[in-house]
CSV table of C-alpha atoms and ligand atoms in Angstrom, one decimal:
chain,number,residue,atom,x,y,z
P,16,MET,CA,20.3,-17.5,22.0
P,17,THR,CA,16.9,-15.8,22.0
P,18,ILE,CA,14.1,-18.5,19.9
P,19,ASN,CA,13.6,-15.2,17.8
P,20,THR,CA,17.4,-15.1,17.0
P,21,GLN,CA,16.9,-19.2,16.5
P,22,LEU,CA,14.1,-19.0,14.0
P,23,PHE,CA,15.9,-16.6,12.3
P,24,ASP,CA,18.9,-18.4,11.8
P,25,ARG,CA,16.8,-22.3,10.7
P,26,ALA,CA,14.6,-19.4,8.2
P,27,ARG,CA,18.5,-18.0,6.5
P,28,ALA,CA,19.5,-21.7,6.4
P,29,VAL,CA,16.6,-22.3,4.1
P,30,ILE,CA,15.2,-18.8,2.7
P,31,PRO,CA,16.9,-16.3,1.2
P,32,GLY,CA,17.6,-13.9,3.7
P,33,GLY,CA,14.6,-15.8,6.3
P,34,VAL,CA,12.0,-13.5,4.6
P,35,ASN,CA,9.5,-14.5,1.7
P,36,SER,CA,9.4,-10.2,1.1
P,37,PRO,CA,12.7,-8.7,1.9
P,38,VAL,CA,11.6,-5.5,4.1
P,39,ARG,CA,10.3,-8.4,6.6
P,40,ALA,CA,14.1,-9.0,7.0
P,41,PHE,CA,14.7,-5.6,9.0
P,42,LYS,CA,17.3,-5.0,7.3
P,43,ALA,CA,17.3,-1.5,7.3
P,44,VAL,CA,17.4,-0.9,10.8
P,45,GLY,CA,19.0,-3.5,11.9
P,46,GLY,CA,18.1,-6.9,14.1
P,47,THR,CA,16.5,-9.8,14.6
P,48,PRO,CA,12.7,-9.8,13.0
P,49,ARG,CA,10.5,-11.0,15.7
P,50,PHE,CA,8.5,-14.1,14.5
P,51,ILE,CA,4.8,-13.8,15.2
P,52,SER,CA,3.1,-17.0,15.6
P,53,ARG,CA,-0.8,-15.7,16.7
P,54,ALA,CA,-2.6,-12.5,16.4
P,55,GLN,CA,-5.6,-11.7,18.0
P,56,GLY,CA,-7.3,-7.8,17.8
P,57,ALA,CA,-4.8,-5.2,17.9
P,58,TYR,CA,-2.3,-7.6,19.2
P,59,MET,CA,0.1,-10.1,18.1
P,60,TRP,CA,2.2,-12.3,19.5
P,61,ASP,CA,5.9,-13.4,19.1
P,62,ALA,CA,7.1,-17.0,19.2
P,63,GLU,CA,8.8,-16.0,22.8
P,64,GLY,CA,5.5,-15.2,23.6
P,65,ALA,CA,6.2,-11.2,23.9
P,66,ARG,CA,2.9,-8.9,22.8
P,67,TYR,CA,3.2,-6.6,20.6
P,68,ILE,CA,0.5,-2.9,19.1
P,69,ASP,CA,0.5,-3.7,15.2
P,70,TYR,CA,0.2,-0.9,13.6
P,71,ILE,CA,1.3,-2.6,10.3
P,72,GLY,CA,-1.3,-4.8,9.8
P,73,SER,CA,-0.1,-7.3,7.4
P,74,TRP,CA,1.3,-3.8,5.4
P,75,GLY,CA,-2.7,-3.0,5.5
P,76,PRO,CA,-5.4,-5.7,5.2
P,77,MET,CA,-5.7,-5.9,8.2
P,78,ILE,CA,-8.5,-3.2,8.3
P,79,LEU,CA,-10.4,-4.9,11.4
P,80,GLY,CA,-7.5,-6.3,13.3
P,81,HIS,CA,-6.7,-9.4,13.2
P,82,GLY,CA,-8.9,-12.3,13.7
P,83,HIS,CA,-12.3,-10.6,13.6
P,84,PRO,CA,-15.2,-12.7,14.4
P,85,ALA,CA,-17.7,-12.5,11.5
P,86,VAL,CA,-14.6,-12.6,9.4
P,87,ILE,CA,-13.2,-16.0,10.5
P,88,GLU,CA,-16.7,-17.6,10.2
P,89,ALA,CA,-16.7,-16.5,6.2
P,90,VAL,CA,-13.5,-18.4,6.4
P,91,GLN,CA,-14.4,-21.2,8.2
P,92,ARG,CA,-18.0,-21.5,6.5
P,93,ALA,CA,-16.3,-21.2,2.6
P,94,VAL,CA,-13.4,-24.5,3.9
P,95,THR,CA,-15.5,-26.2,4.4
P,96,GLU,CA,-17.6,-25.7,1.2
P,97,GLY,CA,-14.1,-26.0,-1.1
P,98,LEU,CA,-10.8,-24.4,-1.1
P,99,SER,CA,-10.3,-23.5,-5.0
P,100,PHE,CA,-12.8,-25.1,-8.1
P,101,GLY,CA,-10.8,-23.2,-11.2
P,102,ALA,CA,-14.4,-22.5,-12.5
P,103,PRO,CA,-17.2,-19.4,-11.9
P,104,THR,CA,-18.6,-19.0,-8.6
P,105,GLU,CA,-21.7,-16.4,-7.1
P,106,ARG,CA,-19.1,-15.6,-4.8
P,107,GLU,CA,-17.2,-13.2,-7.1
P,108,ILE,CA,-19.4,-11.6,-8.8
P,109,GLU,CA,-20.8,-10.5,-5.1
P,110,LEU,CA,-17.8,-9.4,-4.3
P,111,ALA,CA,-17.0,-7.3,-7.6
P,112,GLU,CA,-20.7,-6.3,-6.4
P,113,ALA,CA,-19.6,-4.5,-3.8
P,114,ILE,CA,-16.6,-3.6,-4.7
P,115,LEU,CA,-18.3,-1.4,-7.7
P,116,ALA,CA,-21.0,-0.1,-5.5
P,117,LEU,CA,-17.9,1.6,-2.8
P,118,MET,CA,-16.2,2.9,-6.2
P,119,PRO,CA,-17.9,4.9,-8.6
P,120,SER,CA,-15.3,4.7,-10.9
P,121,MET,CA,-15.4,1.5,-11.8
P,122,GLU,CA,-18.0,-0.4,-14.1
P,123,MET,CA,-15.9,-3.9,-14.1
P,124,VAL,CA,-13.0,-5.4,-12.5
P,125,ARG,CA,-11.0,-8.1,-12.6
P,126,LEU,CA,-10.1,-10.2,-9.6
P,127,VAL,CA,-6.5,-11.4,-9.2
P,128,SER,CA,-4.1,-12.7,-6.5
P,129,SER,CA,-1.7,-9.5,-5.8
P,130,GLY,CA,-1.3,-5.7,-6.1
P,131,THR,CA,1.8,-7.2,-8.4
P,132,GLU,CA,-0.1,-9.1,-10.0
P,133,ALA,CA,-2.8,-6.5,-10.7
P,134,GLY,CA,-0.6,-3.4,-11.5
P,135,MET,CA,1.2,-5.1,-13.8
P,136,SER,CA,-2.3,-6.2,-15.7
P,137,ALA,CA,-3.5,-2.5,-15.8
P,138,ILE,CA,-0.1,-1.6,-17.6
P,139,ARG,CA,-0.3,-4.1,-20.1
P,140,LEU,CA,-4.2,-3.3,-20.4
P,141,ALA,CA,-3.5,0.4,-20.5
P,142,ARG,CA,-0.7,-0.6,-23.5
P,143,GLY,CA,-3.4,-3.1,-25.0
P,144,ALA,CA,-6.6,-0.9,-25.1
P,145,THR,CA,-4.6,2.4,-26.3
P,146,GLY,CA,-1.7,1.0,-29.0
P,147,ARG,CA,1.0,2.6,-26.7
P,148,LYS,CA,4.1,1.5,-25.5
P,149,ARG,CA,5.5,4.0,-22.7
P,150,ILE,CA,4.0,4.6,-19.4
P,151,ILE,CA,5.1,6.9,-16.7
P,152,LYS,CA,5.4,6.9,-12.9
P,153,PHE,CA,6.7,8.5,-10.4
P,154,GLU,CA,9.5,7.8,-7.5
P,155,GLY,CA,8.8,6.8,-4.6
P,156,CYS,CA,5.4,5.6,-5.4
P,157,TYR,CA,5.5,1.1,-5.4
P,158,HIS,CA,3.0,-1.1,-7.3
P,159,GLY,CA,4.0,-4.1,-7.3
P,160,HIS,CA,7.6,-5.8,-8.5
P,161,ALA,CA,6.3,-6.5,-12.3
P,162,ASP,CA,9.4,-5.6,-14.3
P,163,ALA,CA,8.5,-2.6,-16.3
P,164,LEU,CA,7.6,-1.3,-13.3
P,165,LEU,CA,11.2,-1.6,-11.3
P,166,VAL,CA,12.3,1.9,-12.0
P,167,LYS,CA,14.5,4.9,-11.3
P,168,ALA,CA,14.5,7.8,-13.0
P,169,GLY,CA,17.0,8.1,-16.1
P,170,SER,CA,19.1,11.3,-16.2
P,171,GLY,CA,16.8,13.6,-17.9
P,172,LEU,CA,13.3,13.9,-19.2
P,173,ALA,CA,14.9,13.0,-22.6
P,174,THR,CA,16.4,9.4,-21.0
P,175,PHE,CA,14.0,6.3,-19.5
P,176,GLY,CA,14.5,4.5,-16.7
P,177,GLN,CA,17.3,3.1,-15.4
P,178,SER,CA,16.2,-0.8,-13.8
P,179,THR,CA,16.5,-0.3,-9.8
P,180,SER,CA,17.1,-5.0,-9.6
P,181,ALA,CA,19.0,-7.3,-11.6
P,182,GLY,CA,17.4,-9.5,-13.9
P,183,VAL,CA,15.3,-6.5,-15.7
P,184,PRO,CA,16.8,-5.7,-18.7
P,185,GLU,CA,17.5,-2.0,-19.8
P,186,GLU,CA,14.8,-3.1,-22.9
P,187,VAL,CA,12.4,-3.9,-20.6
P,188,VAL,CA,12.5,-0.5,-18.9
P,189,GLN,CA,13.3,1.4,-21.5
P,190,HIS,CA,9.5,2.4,-22.1
P,191,THR,CA,8.9,3.7,-17.8
P,192,LEU,CA,9.6,7.4,-17.8
P,193,VAL,CA,9.9,7.8,-14.0
P,194,LEU,CA,9.2,11.6,-12.8
P,195,GLU,CA,9.0,13.5,-9.7
P,196,PHE,CA,5.6,12.9,-7.4
P,197,ASN,CA,4.2,16.9,-7.1
P,198,ASN,CA,6.4,18.0,-9.8
P,199,VAL,CA,3.4,19.8,-11.5
P,200,ALA,CA,5.8,21.5,-14.0
P,201,GLN,CA,7.9,18.4,-14.9
P,202,LEU,CA,4.3,16.4,-15.9
P,203,ASP,CA,3.3,19.3,-17.9
P,204,GLU,CA,6.8,18.7,-19.8
P,205,ALA,CA,6.9,15.1,-20.0
P,206,PHE,CA,3.7,15.0,-22.3
P,207,ALA,CA,5.0,18.6,-24.0
P,208,LEU,CA,8.0,15.5,-25.2
P,209,HIS,CA,5.9,12.4,-25.0
P,210,GLY,CA,2.4,12.8,-25.0
P,211,ALA,CA,1.0,10.7,-27.9
P,212,ASP,CA,3.1,8.0,-27.5
P,213,ILE,CA,2.4,7.7,-23.8
P,214,ALA,CA,-0.4,5.0,-22.8
P,215,GLY,CA,-0.3,5.5,-19.4
P,216,LEU,CA,0.5,7.1,-16.1
P,217,ILE,CA,0.1,5.3,-12.7
P,218,ILE,CA,-0.1,7.1,-9.6
P,219,GLU,CA,-0.4,6.3,-5.7
P,220,ALA,CA,-3.1,9.8,-5.1
P,221,ILE,CA,-1.9,9.0,-1.4
P,222,ALA,CA,1.8,7.5,-1.8
P,223,GLY,CA,1.7,4.9,1.4
P,224,ASN,CA,5.5,3.3,0.0
P,225,MET,CA,7.4,7.0,1.0
P,226,ASN,CA,6.0,7.1,3.5
P,227,PHE,CA,2.9,9.0,3.1
P,228,VAL,CA,3.2,11.3,0.9
P,229,ARG,CA,-0.1,12.8,-0.4
P,230,ALA,CA,-0.5,14.6,-4.1
P,231,THR,CA,-1.7,18.0,-3.5
P,232,PRO,CA,-5.3,18.9,-5.3
P,233,GLU,CA,-3.2,20.1,-8.5
P,234,PHE,CA,-0.5,17.7,-9.2
P,235,ALA,CA,-3.5,15.1,-9.2
P,236,ARG,CA,-5.9,16.9,-11.1
P,237,ARG,CA,-3.2,17.9,-14.0
P,238,CYS,CA,-2.8,13.8,-13.9
P,239,ARG,CA,-6.3,13.7,-14.9
P,240,GLU,CA,-5.9,16.7,-17.2
P,241,LEU,CA,-3.0,15.3,-19.5
P,242,CYS,CA,-4.0,12.4,-19.9
P,243,THR,CA,-7.7,12.8,-21.5
P,244,GLN,CA,-5.8,16.1,-23.6
P,245,HIS,CA,-3.4,13.2,-24.6
P,246,GLY,CA,-5.1,10.6,-25.2
P,247,ALA,CA,-3.9,8.6,-21.9
P,248,LEU,CA,-5.3,6.3,-19.2
P,249,LEU,CA,-4.8,7.8,-15.4
P,250,ILE,CA,-4.1,4.0,-13.0
P,251,VAL,CA,-4.8,5.1,-10.2
P,252,ASP,CA,-2.8,2.3,-7.8
P,253,GLU,CA,-4.9,1.7,-4.8
P,254,VAL,CA,-3.5,-1.5,-3.5
P,255,MET,CA,-3.1,0.3,-0.2
P,256,THR,CA,-5.0,3.4,-0.2
P,257,GLY,CA,-8.2,1.5,-1.8
P,258,PHE,CA,-10.7,1.3,1.6
P,259,ARG,CA,-8.5,2.2,3.7
P,260,VAL,CA,-8.0,6.0,3.3
P,261,GLY,CA,-12.3,6.0,3.1
P,262,LEU,CA,-14.8,3.8,1.7
P,263,GLY,CA,-14.0,5.6,-1.7
P,264,GLY,CA,-10.4,4.8,-1.8
P,265,ALA,CA,-7.4,8.0,-2.4
P,266,GLN,CA,-9.0,9.1,-5.7
P,267,GLY,CA,-12.7,9.8,-3.4
P,268,VAL,CA,-10.2,12.1,-1.2
P,269,LEU,CA,-8.8,13.8,-3.9
P,270,GLY,CA,-11.6,14.2,-5.9
P,271,ILE,CA,-10.1,12.1,-9.1
P,272,ARG,CA,-11.6,9.8,-11.3
P,273,PRO,CA,-9.1,7.7,-12.6
P,274,ASP,CA,-10.0,5.0,-16.0
P,275,ILE,CA,-8.2,1.6,-14.4
P,276,THR,CA,-8.3,1.6,-10.3
P,277,VAL,CA,-5.9,-1.3,-8.5
P,278,LEU,CA,-7.1,-2.3,-5.1
P,279,GLY,CA,-5.7,-5.1,-3.1
P,280,LYS,CA,-4.4,-5.5,0.6
P,281,VAL,CA,-8.3,-4.3,2.5
P,282,ILE,CA,-10.4,-5.7,0.0
P,283,GLY,CA,-8.9,-9.5,0.6
P,284,GLY,CA,-8.9,-8.5,4.4
P,285,GLY,CA,-5.7,-10.8,5.0
P,286,MET,CA,-6.1,-13.3,2.1
P,287,PRO,CA,-4.2,-13.3,-1.4
P,288,LEU,CA,-6.7,-10.9,-3.3
P,289,ALA,CA,-6.4,-8.0,-6.0
P,290,ALA,CA,-7.8,-6.7,-8.2
P,291,PHE,CA,-8.0,-3.8,-11.4
P,292,GLY,CA,-10.9,-2.7,-12.4
P,293,GLY,CA,-12.0,0.6,-14.6
P,294,SER,CA,-14.9,1.6,-17.4
P,295,ARG,CA,-16.9,-1.0,-19.7
P,296,ALA,CA,-15.1,0.3,-23.2
P,297,ILE,CA,-11.9,-0.3,-21.2
P,298,MET,CA,-12.4,-3.8,-19.6
P,299,GLU,CA,-14.0,-5.8,-21.5
P,300,GLN,CA,-10.7,-5.7,-23.8
P,301,MET,CA,-9.3,-7.7,-21.7
P,302,ALA,CA,-9.6,-11.7,-22.4
P,303,PRO,CA,-11.8,-14.0,-23.4
P,304,THR,CA,-13.6,-10.7,-24.8
P,305,GLY,CA,-10.7,-8.5,-25.6
P,306,PRO,CA,-7.0,-8.6,-26.9
P,307,VAL,CA,-5.0,-8.5,-23.6
P,308,TYR,CA,-4.6,-11.9,-22.2
P,309,GLN,CA,-4.1,-12.1,-18.5
P,310,ALA,CA,-5.1,-15.3,-16.4
P,311,GLY,CA,-5.1,-16.9,-13.0
P,312,THR,CA,-5.4,-20.6,-11.5
P,313,LEU,CA,-6.0,-19.2,-7.9
P,314,SER,CA,-7.9,-16.0,-9.1
P,315,GLY,CA,-11.5,-14.8,-7.3
P,316,ASN,CA,-10.5,-18.1,-5.1
P,317,PRO,CA,-13.3,-18.9,-3.0
P,318,VAL,CA,-12.1,-18.9,0.2
P,319,ALA,CA,-10.2,-15.1,-0.2
P,320,THR,CA,-13.6,-14.1,-1.7
P,321,ALA,CA,-15.7,-14.6,1.5
P,322,CYS,CA,-12.7,-13.5,3.6
P,323,GLY,CA,-12.9,-9.9,1.3
P,324,LEU,CA,-16.6,-9.6,1.4
P,325,ALA,CA,-16.9,-10.3,5.0
P,326,THR,CA,-14.1,-7.4,5.7
P,327,LEU,CA,-16.4,-4.9,2.7
P,328,LYS,CA,-19.9,-5.9,4.6
P,329,GLU,CA,-18.1,-4.5,8.0
P,330,ILE,CA,-16.4,-1.4,6.8
P,331,ALA,CA,-19.4,-0.3,4.6
P,332,LYS,CA,-21.5,-0.3,8.2
P,333,PRO,CA,-22.0,3.9,9.2
P,334,GLY,CA,-19.7,5.0,10.9
P,335,PHE,CA,-17.1,2.9,10.2
P,336,TYR,CA,-14.5,6.0,9.1
P,337,GLU,CA,-15.3,8.1,11.3
P,338,ALA,CA,-14.6,6.3,14.5
P,339,LEU,CA,-11.0,4.4,12.1
P,340,GLY,CA,-10.1,8.3,11.3
P,341,ALA,CA,-10.5,9.2,14.8
P,342,LYS,CA,-8.7,7.1,16.7
P,343,THR,CA,-5.6,7.1,13.9
P,344,GLN,CA,-6.0,11.5,14.1
P,345,ALA,CA,-5.5,10.6,18.3
P,346,LEU,CA,-2.3,8.3,17.9
P,347,VAL,CA,-0.7,11.3,15.7
P,348,GLN,CA,-1.6,13.9,17.9
P,349,GLY,CA,-0.5,12.0,20.5
P,350,LEU,CA,2.9,11.2,18.9
P,351,GLN,CA,3.6,15.1,17.9
P,352,ALA,CA,2.9,16.1,21.5
P,353,ALA,CA,5.1,14.0,22.8
P,354,ALA,CA,8.2,14.5,19.7
P,355,ASP,CA,7.0,18.3,20.6
P,356,GLU,CA,8.3,18.0,24.6
P,357,ALA,CA,10.9,16.4,23.6
P,358,GLY,CA,12.0,18.9,21.1
P,359,VAL,CA,12.6,15.8,18.6
P,360,PRO,CA,11.7,17.3,14.9
P,361,PHE,CA,8.4,15.6,13.6
P,362,CYS,CA,6.0,16.1,11.1
P,363,THR,CA,2.7,13.6,10.9
P,364,GLU,CA,0.0,12.3,7.7
P,365,HIS,CA,-2.9,10.8,7.9
P,366,GLU,CA,-6.6,10.1,6.3
P,367,GLY,CA,-8.7,6.8,7.5
P,368,GLY,CA,-6.8,4.4,8.9
P,369,MET,CA,-3.5,5.4,7.1
P,370,PHE,CA,-0.9,7.1,8.8
P,371,GLY,CA,2.8,9.0,8.2
P,372,PHE,CA,5.3,10.6,10.0
P,373,PHE,CA,8.4,11.9,10.1
P,374,LEU,CA,11.5,12.7,11.8
P,375,LEU,CA,12.0,15.9,9.6
P,376,PRO,CA,10.2,20.0,10.7
P,377,GLU,CA,8.0,20.3,7.6
P,378,LEU,CA,6.0,17.1,5.7
P,379,PRO,CA,8.1,16.0,2.7
P,380,ARG,CA,6.4,16.8,-0.8
P,381,ASN,CA,8.3,13.8,-3.1
P,382,TYR,CA,10.6,11.2,-2.3
P,383,ALA,CA,14.1,13.3,-2.7
P,384,SER,CA,12.5,15.4,0.5
P,385,VAL,CA,11.6,11.7,2.3
P,386,MET,CA,14.5,10.7,2.3
P,387,LYS,CA,16.5,13.3,3.9
P,388,SER,CA,14.6,11.5,7.9
P,389,GLU,CA,17.9,10.5,9.7
P,390,SER,CA,17.5,6.2,9.2
P,391,ALA,CA,20.1,6.5,13.0
P,392,LYS,CA,17.2,8.3,14.5
P,393,PHE,CA,14.5,6.7,12.9
P,394,ASN,CA,15.8,3.2,13.6
P,395,ALA,CA,16.4,4.3,17.6
P,396,LEU,CA,12.8,5.0,17.6
P,397,PHE,CA,11.9,1.5,15.8
P,398,HIS,CA,14.1,-0.5,18.4
P,399,GLY,CA,12.1,1.6,21.1
P,400,LEU,CA,9.7,1.3,20.4
P,401,LEU,CA,9.3,-2.9,19.6
P,402,ASP,CA,11.2,-2.8,23.0
P,403,ARG,CA,8.5,-1.7,24.6
P,404,GLY,CA,5.8,-3.1,22.5
P,405,VAL,CA,4.7,-0.9,19.9
P,406,TYR,CA,5.2,-3.0,16.7
P,407,ILE,CA,5.8,0.2,13.4
P,408,ALA,CA,7.1,-1.1,9.8
P,409,PRO,CA,10.9,-1.7,10.2
P,410,ALA,CA,11.9,1.6,7.6
P,411,LEU,CA,11.5,4.9,7.7
P,412,TYR,CA,9.8,4.9,4.3
P,413,GLU,CA,6.6,2.8,5.7
P,414,ALA,CA,3.2,4.3,6.5
P,415,GLY,CA,1.4,3.0,9.7
P,416,PHE,CA,-2.4,1.9,9.8
P,417,VAL,CA,-4.5,2.2,12.6
P,418,SER,CA,-7.5,-0.8,12.8
P,419,ALA,CA,-10.7,-0.2,13.7
P,420,ALA,CA,-9.6,-3.1,16.8
P,421,HIS,CA,-7.1,-0.3,18.5
P,422,THR,CA,-9.3,0.6,21.7
P,423,ASP,CA,-8.1,4.3,23.1
P,424,GLU,CA,-6.2,2.1,25.3
P,425,ASP,CA,-3.6,1.2,22.9
P,426,ILE,CA,-3.0,4.1,21.6
P,427,ALA,CA,-2.0,5.7,24.8
P,428,ALA,CA,-0.4,3.1,25.9
P,429,THR,CA,1.9,4.1,22.4
P,430,VAL,CA,2.0,7.5,22.9
P,431,ALA,CA,3.9,6.7,26.5
P,432,ALA,CA,6.1,4.6,24.9
P,433,ALA,CA,6.9,6.9,21.7
P,434,ARG,CA,7.2,9.4,25.5
P,435,GLU,CA,10.3,7.0,27.1
P,436,VAL,CA,11.4,6.8,23.6
P,437,PHE,CA,10.9,10.7,22.4
P,438,ALA,CA,13.2,11.7,25.7
P,439,LYS,CA,17.1,9.7,24.9
P,440,LEU,CA,16.5,10.3,20.8
P,441,ARG,CA,17.4,14.6,21.2
K,509,LIG,C1,1.5,-3.3,-1.4
K,509,LIG,C2,1.4,-2.9,-3.1
K,509,LIG,C3,0.9,-3.5,-4.1
K,509,LIG,C4,1.5,-4.6,-4.6
K,509,LIG,O1,1.1,-5.1,-3.5
K,509,LIG,P1,1.4,-6.8,-3.4
K,509,LIG,O2,0.2,-8.1,-3.2
K,509,LIG,O3,2.8,-6.6,-1.9
K,509,LIG,O4,2.0,-7.5,-4.4
K,509,LIG,C5,1.2,-2.1,-4.6
K,509,LIG,N1,0.9,-1.0,-5.5
K,509,LIG,C6,0.4,-0.6,-3.4
K,509,LIG,C7,0.2,1.1,-4.2
K,509,LIG,C8,1.5,-1.5,-2.7
K,509,LIG,O5,1.0,-0.4,-1.4
């Protein structure tokens, strides 16, 4: 029995499924999860000492790679000053100022501890600020596991969503309308029917939880126009894309101005930190200045803010995203060439340090078409790469991440591994 198998058995005895977040369990791809013992730069090592080139990067935060010296130093200094105070600190102001300086649509920001918390609070804020109940989300977009957002489409536009999780009463999701991503006609129809009742529309403008699917410019523009026309708030969930696809996030790439932006992942640099923000008028609806309640014992934690600040300082340096984008492009081009050589249907997407690939002849535009991928083929690719020391996300509906620590050699080694696996996939 391998060490990873032993650890998985032990874990399953005391933690449901052996993991503290479901996708880590390898349920979609089968096999035994690797228990990671340490990471440095672009690499992670498992409990057996096997090394992997890491394209998950803790699901997005590790944009500088693991153990960046400036980040580690900032965290070590913060730790010696105190782990948590439950009182305001100057570092929270510094991080807020740094975020606002980089995101022109935000005038004020509230720091929280997870993307789920930030998304949930953004929904409450939209409802509180508009005095309305209904929200729109899109199939395939993930906004954390708050009750009102664990929803799939009901039958037709007149019926609201059905919960995707046990333990969420239908009353809780009855105000959530789930629409198809990139379907302008359906969006128009939904606003025509329900516009006066819609508090907010929440979207991943570059969706990273159905692999990688970009909102078309027309669709993104229509989301903005319809929210403005009907007095609903546009919430852009940039937990994954914020400071990942570029300094201005997906809203910068697509040229849309949200009313509320949700951030996480990169802004914590690997520590539990997330945020939501928008205009002063909207954000002042939050307690203690306004009637919308939200709070957190560890919000704005001094170690997490030190980690986030040090990370933001590095990524704001000139040329950072050009270099990162070039690496990501080299990776997806190499993978495409390897797949083409082997005659495997394949296509890719990328922006900044985020990429997606599909075992499909053309890029999907929505969740249903992403799910046409053959999962058996993906699973073979996943395990083939893992066996060759390349760690991609263990599910075909996840995006991938390149960090500043990935070298040309790492990318060449990844492409070489993929070439071997593709040859067997045909
Ligand atoms: C990861 C993610 C979340 C949830 O963040 P957690 O920190 O895992 O709670 C929300 N929205 C998007 C777009 C995400 O990618």
